[in-house]
Amino acid sequence: MEDELPYMDSNIIDFSNLMSSSSNIANEELKKLRSFSTSWGCFQVINHGMSTEYLDEVRNIIKNFFTLPVEEKEKYSKTPDNPQGYGTDYDPTKGPPPSYRLFLAMYPEDERQPDRWPKTPNNLRDILWDYTLKVKTTHELIVQAMAKSLNLEDNKFLDCYGEHLQMAARINYYPPFPLIDFARSNSTHADVSAVTILLIDGEVEALEVEKDEQWFKVPMIPHAILVFVGDQLEIMSNGIFKSVVHRVKPNFEKDRMSFAMFMSPDLEKEVAPVKELVTEDRPALYKPITRYIDLFERFYLKGQRPITAVKL
């Protein structure tokens, strides 16, 4: 039965081992990193330097914001010509189940809009920014390790981002949804980013990933952060790493949050397979592309995967 999906493998990367001064320990973790990135396109990271108490503080303050009175949240509403801020895409005539979001650009700095950052709860801004800086550093170290796992120079993938890292936060809140008609969200997709770092709810399971045309539940590990390979890193790796297709299952009884950080190349930077991964035996599998986000938006509205449009 669909409601009895198996759990995905225990794809756990110990960040402290990955950063170990012992080459044997680090190399063993690199092998796991490569395996998870090529077979699943996702893994959970532990011992990343952020305590469970700290992650719970982030989770709790997010829920506190979304449970504020509507008029307080709407002070930070997005507009038709500006996606940053608070809002929802919910249409009761179409589904999927209702969700609300806070979308904020973090980098480049000139795209940051402080007036869209909620002032309530009082310490929300400080916690969001502190968490952003921690995730940014963690992302850089993980992407360096992913390059190293393919015998590339540490900064090979980071260099593909160009001068201006695109880093955006999408904070989602899902109230309980009692209607059985929407057993699962119809927003099945892979991410437009190079890498997504996701903080999932510490109490409610909902995330599911696809592998080999079968769906699996993602186990809830409150002290872990979840890393997704996005479409643009799949392109850079010439298809060695796989962008993971995922979806969420609504909960009929409990509210839920998630906090996704999307890390992507400069919008005007051409994204293509790195030359070291293009060989006679494995020619380039993808065409170079700039502004992949534009392609993503067109295909996403059709329920199609944009990466198919750049495959050779």
mmCIF file of C-alpha atoms in Angstrom:
data_model
loop_
_atom_site.group_PDB
_atom_site.id
_atom_site.type_symbol
_atom_site.label_atom_id
_atom_site.label_comp_id
_atom_site.label_asym_id
_atom_site.label_seq_id
_atom_site.Cartn_x
_atom_site.Cartn_y
_atom_site.Cartn_z
ATOM 1 C CA MET A 1 0.000 0.000 0.000
ATOM 2 C CA GLU A 2 1.127 3.543 -0.679
ATOM 3 C CA ASP A 3 0.754 4.513 2.997
ATOM 4 C CA GLU A 4 3.263 1.838 3.965
ATOM 5 C CA LEU A 5 6.251 3.178 2.100
ATOM 6 C CA PRO A 6 9.660 1.875 3.148
ATOM 7 C CA TYR A 7 12.223 4.187 4.660
ATOM 8 C CA MET A 8 15.159 5.275 2.565
ATOM 9 C CA ASP A 9 18.548 3.839 3.444
ATOM 10 C CA SER A 10 20.391 5.281 6.410
ATOM 11 C CA ASN A 11 22.238 7.866 4.338
ATOM 12 C CA ILE A 12 24.110 9.513 7.190
ATOM 13 C CA ILE A 13 27.265 11.574 6.734
ATOM 14 C CA ASP A 14 29.248 12.339 9.877
ATOM 15 C CA PHE A 15 30.525 15.851 9.248
ATOM 16 C CA SER A 16 33.243 15.490 11.885
ATOM 17 C CA ASN A 17 34.609 12.463 10.021
ATOM 18 C CA LEU A 18 34.425 14.329 6.722
ATOM 19 C CA MET A 19 36.575 17.111 8.216
ATOM 20 C CA SER A 20 38.878 14.714 10.092
ATOM 21 C CA SER A 21 42.640 15.262 10.013
ATOM 22 C CA SER A 22 42.951 11.499 9.617
ATOM 23 C CA SER A 23 43.039 10.782 5.895
ATOM 24 C CA ASN A 24 41.708 7.250 6.455
ATOM 25 C CA ILE A 25 38.652 8.482 8.344
ATOM 26 C CA ALA A 26 38.000 11.338 5.910
ATOM 27 C CA ASN A 27 38.400 9.106 2.852
ATOM 28 C CA GLU A 28 35.914 6.563 4.186
ATOM 29 C CA GLU A 29 33.370 9.342 4.690
ATOM 30 C CA LEU A 30 34.092 10.691 1.187
ATOM 31 C CA LYS A 31 33.271 7.268 -0.251
ATOM 32 C CA LYS A 32 29.911 7.343 1.538
ATOM 33 C CA LEU A 33 29.298 10.893 0.353
ATOM 34 C CA ARG A 34 29.898 9.920 -3.258
ATOM 35 C CA SER A 35 27.729 6.819 -2.948
ATOM 36 C CA PHE A 36 24.772 8.694 -1.449
ATOM 37 C CA SER A 37 25.064 11.543 -3.970
ATOM 38 C CA THR A 38 25.162 9.210 -6.965
ATOM 39 C CA SER A 39 22.531 6.689 -5.896
ATOM 40 C CA TRP A 40 20.045 8.746 -3.875
ATOM 41 C CA GLY A 41 20.897 12.403 -4.453
ATOM 42 C CA CYS A 42 20.423 13.140 -0.766
ATOM 43 C CA PHE A 43 21.899 12.445 2.645
ATOM 44 C CA GLN A 44 21.541 13.529 6.256
ATOM 45 C CA VAL A 45 24.447 15.243 8.000
ATOM 46 C CA ILE A 46 25.186 14.865 11.708
ATOM 47 C CA ASN A 47 27.886 16.413 13.917
ATOM 48 C CA HIS A 48 27.741 19.571 11.806
ATOM 49 C CA GLY A 49 28.350 21.935 14.709
ATOM 50 C CA MET A 50 24.726 22.949 15.343
ATOM 51 C CA SER A 51 23.245 21.375 18.466
ATOM 52 C CA THR A 52 19.801 19.783 18.620
ATOM 53 C CA GLU A 53 18.805 22.541 21.056
ATOM 54 C CA TYR A 54 19.874 25.195 18.552
ATOM 55 C CA LEU A 55 17.995 23.537 15.677
ATOM 56 C CA ASP A 56 14.913 23.235 17.880
ATOM 57 C CA GLU A 57 15.192 26.950 18.646
ATOM 58 C CA VAL A 58 15.133 27.648 14.902
ATOM 59 C CA ARG A 59 12.150 25.336 14.426
ATOM 60 C CA ASN A 60 10.206 26.809 17.328
ATOM 61 C CA ILE A 61 10.644 30.448 16.389
ATOM 62 C CA ILE A 62 9.495 29.653 12.850
ATOM 63 C CA LYS A 63 6.313 28.049 14.185
ATOM 64 C CA ASN A 64 5.843 31.008 16.527
ATOM 65 C CA PHE A 65 5.885 33.382 13.559
ATOM 66 C CA PHE A 66 3.407 31.396 11.504
ATOM 67 C CA THR A 67 0.964 31.149 14.420
ATOM 68 C CA LEU A 68 0.874 34.942 14.873
ATOM 69 C CA PRO A 69 -2.361 36.763 13.955
ATOM 70 C CA VAL A 70 -2.833 37.066 10.194
ATOM 71 C CA GLU A 71 -2.674 40.860 10.276
ATOM 72 C CA GLU A 72 0.796 40.720 11.853
ATOM 73 C CA LYS A 73 2.139 38.282 9.245
ATOM 74 C CA GLU A 74 0.623 40.245 6.387
ATOM 75 C CA LYS A 75 2.823 43.223 7.265
ATOM 76 C CA TYR A 76 5.514 41.283 5.387
ATOM 77 C CA SER A 77 3.407 40.008 2.494
ATOM 78 C CA LYS A 78 4.872 39.289 -0.906
ATOM 79 C CA THR A 79 3.444 41.184 -3.872
ATOM 80 C CA PRO A 80 2.755 40.202 -7.491
ATOM 81 C CA ASP A 81 6.054 41.770 -8.578
ATOM 82 C CA ASN A 82 8.112 40.797 -5.526
ATOM 83 C CA PRO A 83 8.244 37.174 -4.331
ATOM 84 C CA GLN A 84 10.038 38.017 -1.095
ATOM 85 C CA GLY A 85 7.986 37.968 2.064
ATOM 86 C CA TYR A 86 5.063 36.079 3.562
ATOM 87 C CA GLY A 87 2.408 34.409 1.461
ATOM 88 C CA THR A 88 0.775 31.283 0.140
ATOM 89 C CA ASP A 89 0.099 29.663 -3.215
ATOM 90 C CA TYR A 90 -2.939 27.861 -1.848
ATOM 91 C CA ASP A 91 -5.988 27.704 -4.098
ATOM 92 C CA PRO A 92 -8.830 25.771 -2.414
ATOM 93 C CA THR A 93 -10.322 24.917 -5.817
ATOM 94 C CA LYS A 94 -7.153 23.195 -7.009
ATOM 95 C CA GLY A 95 -5.141 22.027 -3.998
ATOM 96 C CA PRO A 96 -2.663 20.877 -2.838
ATOM 97 C CA PRO A 97 -3.294 21.213 0.915
ATOM 98 C CA PRO A 98 -2.679 24.714 2.299
ATOM 99 C CA SER A 99 0.823 25.826 3.132
ATOM 100 C CA TYR A 100 2.264 29.200 4.004
ATOM 101 C CA ARG A 101 5.738 30.447 3.422
ATOM 102 C CA LEU A 102 8.286 33.107 4.133
ATOM 103 C CA PHE A 103 10.632 33.558 1.175
ATOM 104 C CA LEU A 104 13.781 35.661 1.627
ATOM 105 C CA ALA A 105 16.857 36.303 -0.504
ATOM 106 C CA MET A 106 20.000 35.999 1.635
ATOM 107 C CA TYR A 107 22.772 36.460 -0.937
ATOM 108 C CA PRO A 108 23.869 38.454 -2.903
ATOM 109 C CA GLU A 109 23.589 41.200 -0.310
ATOM 110 C CA ASP A 110 22.050 43.698 -2.734
ATOM 111 C CA GLU A 111 19.042 41.386 -3.164
ATOM 112 C CA ARG A 112 18.361 41.229 0.563
ATOM 113 C CA GLN A 113 15.236 43.133 1.606
ATOM 114 C CA PRO A 114 15.300 43.806 5.372
ATOM 115 C CA ASP A 115 11.764 45.218 5.345
ATOM 116 C CA ARG A 116 10.518 41.715 4.454
ATOM 117 C CA TRP A 117 12.199 40.187 7.517
ATOM 118 C CA PRO A 118 9.610 39.870 10.303
ATOM 119 C CA LYS A 119 10.266 41.846 13.489
ATOM 120 C CA THR A 120 8.052 39.525 15.514
ATOM 121 C CA PRO A 121 8.916 37.306 17.369
ATOM 122 C CA ASN A 122 11.587 39.650 18.698
ATOM 123 C CA ASN A 123 14.641 37.497 18.025
ATOM 124 C CA LEU A 124 13.471 35.960 14.741
ATOM 125 C CA ARG A 125 15.710 38.151 12.588
ATOM 126 C CA ASP A 126 18.815 37.406 14.652
ATOM 127 C CA ILE A 127 18.184 33.661 14.621
ATOM 128 C CA LEU A 128 17.481 33.605 10.874
ATOM 129 C CA TRP A 129 20.686 35.451 10.107
ATOM 130 C CA ASP A 130 22.805 33.366 12.483
ATOM 131 C CA TYR A 131 21.416 30.159 10.976
ATOM 132 C CA THR A 132 22.029 31.504 7.463
ATOM 133 C CA LEU A 133 25.713 32.099 8.180
ATOM 134 C CA LYS A 134 26.110 28.643 9.697
ATOM 135 C CA VAL A 135 24.427 26.976 6.710
ATOM 136 C CA LYS A 136 26.505 28.992 4.237
ATOM 137 C CA THR A 137 29.742 27.750 5.811
ATOM 138 C CA THR A 138 28.468 24.173 6.053
ATOM 139 C CA HIS A 139 27.377 24.248 2.413
ATOM 140 C CA GLU A 140 30.813 25.382 1.223
ATOM 141 C CA LEU A 141 32.571 22.603 3.129
ATOM 142 C CA ILE A 142 30.134 19.938 1.916
ATOM 143 C CA VAL A 143 30.432 21.026 -1.724
ATOM 144 C CA GLN A 144 34.221 21.003 -1.429
ATOM 145 C CA ALA A 145 33.999 17.456 -0.080
ATOM 146 C CA MET A 146 31.681 16.438 -2.918
ATOM 147 C CA ALA A 147 34.259 17.688 -5.418
ATOM 148 C CA LYS A 148 37.014 15.851 -3.600
ATOM 149 C CA SER A 149 34.946 12.644 -3.684
ATOM 150 C CA LEU A 150 35.204 12.803 -7.498
ATOM 151 C CA ASN A 151 38.962 13.441 -7.365
ATOM 152 C CA LEU A 152 38.491 17.085 -8.324
ATOM 153 C CA GLU A 153 40.099 20.143 -6.785
ATOM 154 C CA ASP A 154 38.244 21.203 -3.645
ATOM 155 C CA ASN A 155 36.821 24.397 -5.151
ATOM 156 C CA LYS A 156 35.939 22.980 -8.568
ATOM 157 C CA PHE A 157 32.165 23.074 -8.019
ATOM 158 C CA LEU A 158 32.229 26.268 -5.955
ATOM 159 C CA ASP A 159 34.088 27.995 -8.794
ATOM 160 C CA CYS A 160 31.190 27.034 -11.067
ATOM 161 C CA TYR A 161 28.915 29.237 -8.951
ATOM 162 C CA GLY A 162 30.585 32.379 -10.273
ATOM 163 C CA GLU A 163 31.169 35.584 -8.335
ATOM 164 C CA HIS A 164 27.769 35.887 -6.699
ATOM 165 C CA LEU A 165 26.342 32.949 -4.780
ATOM 166 C CA GLN A 166 22.559 32.887 -4.957
ATOM 167 C CA MET A 167 21.261 31.867 -1.537
ATOM 168 C CA ALA A 168 17.555 31.958 -0.777
ATOM 169 C CA ALA A 169 15.490 30.792 2.179
ATOM 170 C CA ARG A 170 12.056 29.263 1.853
ATOM 171 C CA ILE A 171 10.451 28.653 5.220
ATOM 172 C CA ASN A 172 7.275 26.605 4.991
ATOM 173 C CA TYR A 173 4.469 26.058 7.458
ATOM 174 C CA TYR A 174 1.810 23.390 6.956
ATOM 175 C CA PRO A 175 -1.249 23.443 9.246
ATOM 176 C CA PRO A 176 -3.096 20.163 9.851
ATOM 177 C CA PHE A 177 -5.151 19.173 6.829
ATOM 178 C CA PRO A 178 -8.068 16.811 7.511
ATOM 179 C CA LEU A 179 -9.238 16.115 3.957
ATOM 180 C CA ILE A 180 -8.219 12.659 2.812
ATOM 181 C CA ASP A 181 -8.664 13.668 -0.854
ATOM 182 C CA PHE A 182 -5.164 15.123 -0.887
ATOM 183 C CA ALA A 183 -3.272 12.054 0.299
ATOM 184 C CA ARG A 184 -0.054 13.579 -0.979
ATOM 185 C CA SER A 185 1.005 16.910 -2.352
ATOM 186 C CA ASN A 186 1.048 17.174 -6.131
ATOM 187 C CA SER A 187 4.206 19.311 -5.996
ATOM 188 C CA THR A 188 6.566 16.466 -6.878
ATOM 189 C CA HIS A 189 9.807 18.029 -8.105
ATOM 190 C CA ALA A 190 13.588 18.197 -7.981
ATOM 191 C CA ASP A 191 15.213 21.451 -6.870
ATOM 192 C CA VAL A 192 16.415 24.208 -9.193
ATOM 193 C CA SER A 193 19.436 24.808 -6.957
ATOM 194 C CA ALA A 194 22.885 23.283 -7.012
ATOM 195 C CA VAL A 195 22.465 22.221 -3.386
ATOM 196 C CA THR A 196 19.581 22.521 -0.946
ATOM 197 C CA ILE A 197 20.093 22.268 2.801
ATOM 198 C CA LEU A 198 16.860 21.443 4.562
ATOM 199 C CA LEU A 199 15.899 21.591 8.214
ATOM 200 C CA ILE A 200 12.860 19.381 8.604
ATOM 201 C CA ASP A 201 10.343 19.253 11.415
ATOM 202 C CA GLY A 202 11.623 17.480 14.508
ATOM 203 C CA GLU A 203 8.275 15.884 15.360
ATOM 204 C CA VAL A 204 6.319 15.181 12.159
ATOM 205 C CA GLU A 205 7.467 13.009 9.256
ATOM 206 C CA ALA A 206 6.300 14.115 5.828
ATOM 207 C CA LEU A 207 9.119 14.123 3.288
ATOM 208 C CA GLU A 208 9.415 11.407 0.646
ATOM 209 C CA VAL A 209 12.070 10.863 -2.026
ATOM 210 C CA GLU A 210 12.067 8.871 -5.240
ATOM 211 C CA LYS A 211 14.682 6.332 -6.282
ATOM 212 C CA ASP A 212 14.396 3.916 -9.201
ATOM 213 C CA GLU A 213 10.701 4.802 -9.664
ATOM 214 C CA GLN A 214 9.889 3.887 -6.064
ATOM 215 C CA TRP A 215 9.042 6.242 -3.202
ATOM 216 C CA PHE A 216 10.683 6.158 0.220
ATOM 217 C CA LYS A 217 10.034 7.976 3.479
ATOM 218 C CA VAL A 218 12.838 10.165 4.840
ATOM 219 C CA PRO A 219 13.480 9.251 8.485
ATOM 220 C CA MET A 220 13.211 12.061 11.000
ATOM 221 C CA ILE A 221 16.557 12.738 12.717
ATOM 222 C CA PRO A 222 16.103 15.886 14.849
ATOM 223 C CA HIS A 223 19.827 16.609 15.165
ATOM 224 C CA ALA A 224 20.544 16.226 11.425
ATOM 225 C CA ILE A 225 20.295 18.542 8.449
ATOM 226 C CA LEU A 226 19.222 17.113 5.114
ATOM 227 C CA VAL A 227 21.201 17.804 1.935
ATOM 228 C CA PHE A 228 19.649 17.524 -1.526
ATOM 229 C CA VAL A 229 21.559 17.451 -4.794
ATOM 230 C CA GLY A 230 19.795 19.932 -7.086
ATOM 231 C CA ASP A 231 19.552 20.037 -10.866
ATOM 232 C CA GLN A 232 22.478 22.407 -11.333
ATOM 233 C CA LEU A 233 24.936 20.205 -9.440
ATOM 234 C CA GLU A 234 23.747 17.217 -11.468
ATOM 235 C CA ILE A 235 24.689 19.216 -14.582
ATOM 236 C CA MET A 236 28.083 20.272 -13.167
ATOM 237 C CA SER A 237 28.889 16.670 -12.237
ATOM 238 C CA ASN A 238 27.913 15.497 -15.736
ATOM 239 C CA GLY A 239 25.204 13.299 -14.305
ATOM 240 C CA ILE A 240 27.355 11.506 -11.739
ATOM 241 C CA PHE A 241 25.430 13.103 -8.895
ATOM 242 C CA LYS A 242 21.653 12.764 -9.156
ATOM 243 C CA SER A 243 19.161 15.509 -8.431
ATOM 244 C CA VAL A 244 16.611 13.994 -6.067
ATOM 245 C CA VAL A 245 12.895 14.075 -6.838
ATOM 246 C CA HIS A 246 10.823 14.601 -3.697
ATOM 247 C CA ARG A 247 7.360 15.427 -2.362
ATOM 248 C CA VAL A 248 5.571 15.900 0.954
ATOM 249 C CA LYS A 249 2.699 14.066 2.590
ATOM 250 C CA PRO A 250 0.188 16.253 4.467
ATOM 251 C CA ASN A 251 -0.452 15.475 8.112
ATOM 252 C CA PHE A 252 -4.080 15.260 9.149
ATOM 253 C CA GLU A 253 -3.509 16.031 12.841
ATOM 254 C CA LYS A 254 -0.335 18.059 13.417
ATOM 255 C CA ASP A 255 1.210 21.205 12.025
ATOM 256 C CA ARG A 256 4.641 21.005 10.432
ATOM 257 C CA MET A 257 7.465 23.281 9.320
ATOM 258 C CA SER A 258 10.469 23.040 7.023
ATOM 259 C CA PHE A 259 13.308 25.458 6.340
ATOM 260 C CA ALA A 260 15.011 25.103 2.960
ATOM 261 C CA MET A 261 18.146 27.003 1.979
ATOM 262 C CA PHE A 262 18.758 26.958 -1.776
ATOM 263 C CA MET A 263 22.342 27.533 -2.951
ATOM 264 C CA SER A 264 22.719 28.251 -6.663
ATOM 265 C CA PRO A 265 25.222 29.758 -9.126
ATOM 266 C CA ASP A 266 25.184 33.378 -10.188
ATOM 267 C CA LEU A 267 22.178 33.802 -12.491
ATOM 268 C CA GLU A 268 24.386 34.907 -15.403
ATOM 269 C CA LYS A 269 27.020 32.199 -14.884
ATOM 270 C CA GLU A 270 26.988 29.488 -17.519
ATOM 271 C CA VAL A 271 26.378 26.114 -15.903
ATOM 272 C CA ALA A 272 27.863 23.096 -17.690
ATOM 273 C CA PRO A 273 29.615 19.809 -16.899
ATOM 274 C CA VAL A 274 33.089 20.484 -15.504
ATOM 275 C CA LYS A 275 35.684 19.595 -18.111
ATOM 276 C CA GLU A 276 37.458 17.026 -15.902
ATOM 277 C CA LEU A 277 34.284 14.920 -15.868
ATOM 278 C CA VAL A 278 33.847 14.943 -19.649
ATOM 279 C CA THR A 279 35.790 12.113 -21.280
ATOM 280 C CA GLU A 280 35.717 10.004 -24.403
ATOM 281 C CA ASP A 281 33.971 7.271 -22.431
ATOM 282 C CA ARG A 282 31.606 9.737 -20.785
ATOM 283 C CA PRO A 283 30.900 12.685 -23.109
ATOM 284 C CA ALA A 284 28.997 15.743 -21.951
ATOM 285 C CA LEU A 285 25.432 14.781 -21.064
ATOM 286 C CA TYR A 286 24.085 18.327 -20.720
ATOM 287 C CA LYS A 287 24.130 21.523 -22.736
ATOM 288 C CA PRO A 288 25.563 24.679 -21.120
ATOM 289 C CA ILE A 289 22.864 26.982 -19.786
ATOM 290 C CA THR A 290 22.524 30.321 -18.039
ATOM 291 C CA ARG A 291 19.555 31.445 -15.921
ATOM 292 C CA TYR A 292 18.424 27.897 -15.280
ATOM 293 C CA ILE A 293 15.744 29.316 -12.977
ATOM 294 C CA ASP A 294 13.847 30.634 -16.022
ATOM 295 C CA LEU A 295 13.741 27.167 -17.569
ATOM 296 C CA PHE A 296 12.750 25.678 -14.229
ATOM 297 C CA GLU A 297 9.782 27.999 -13.812
ATOM 298 C CA ARG A 298 8.439 27.239 -17.289
ATOM 299 C CA PHE A 299 8.676 23.484 -16.857
ATOM 300 C CA TYR A 300 7.519 23.413 -13.231
ATOM 301 C CA LEU A 301 4.217 25.016 -14.183
ATOM 302 C CA LYS A 302 3.704 22.158 -16.645
ATOM 303 C CA GLY A 303 4.598 19.510 -14.070
ATOM 304 C CA GLN A 304 7.716 18.567 -16.053
ATOM 305 C CA ARG A 305 11.400 18.316 -15.163
ATOM 306 C CA PRO A 306 13.443 21.146 -16.720
ATOM 307 C CA ILE A 307 16.690 19.195 -16.682
ATOM 308 C CA THR A 308 15.357 17.064 -19.545
ATOM 309 C CA ALA A 309 15.507 20.158 -21.776
ATOM 310 C CA VAL A 310 19.283 20.477 -21.383
ATOM 311 C CA LYS A 311 20.149 16.804 -21.795
ATOM 312 C CA LEU A 312 22.098 15.908 -24.924
#
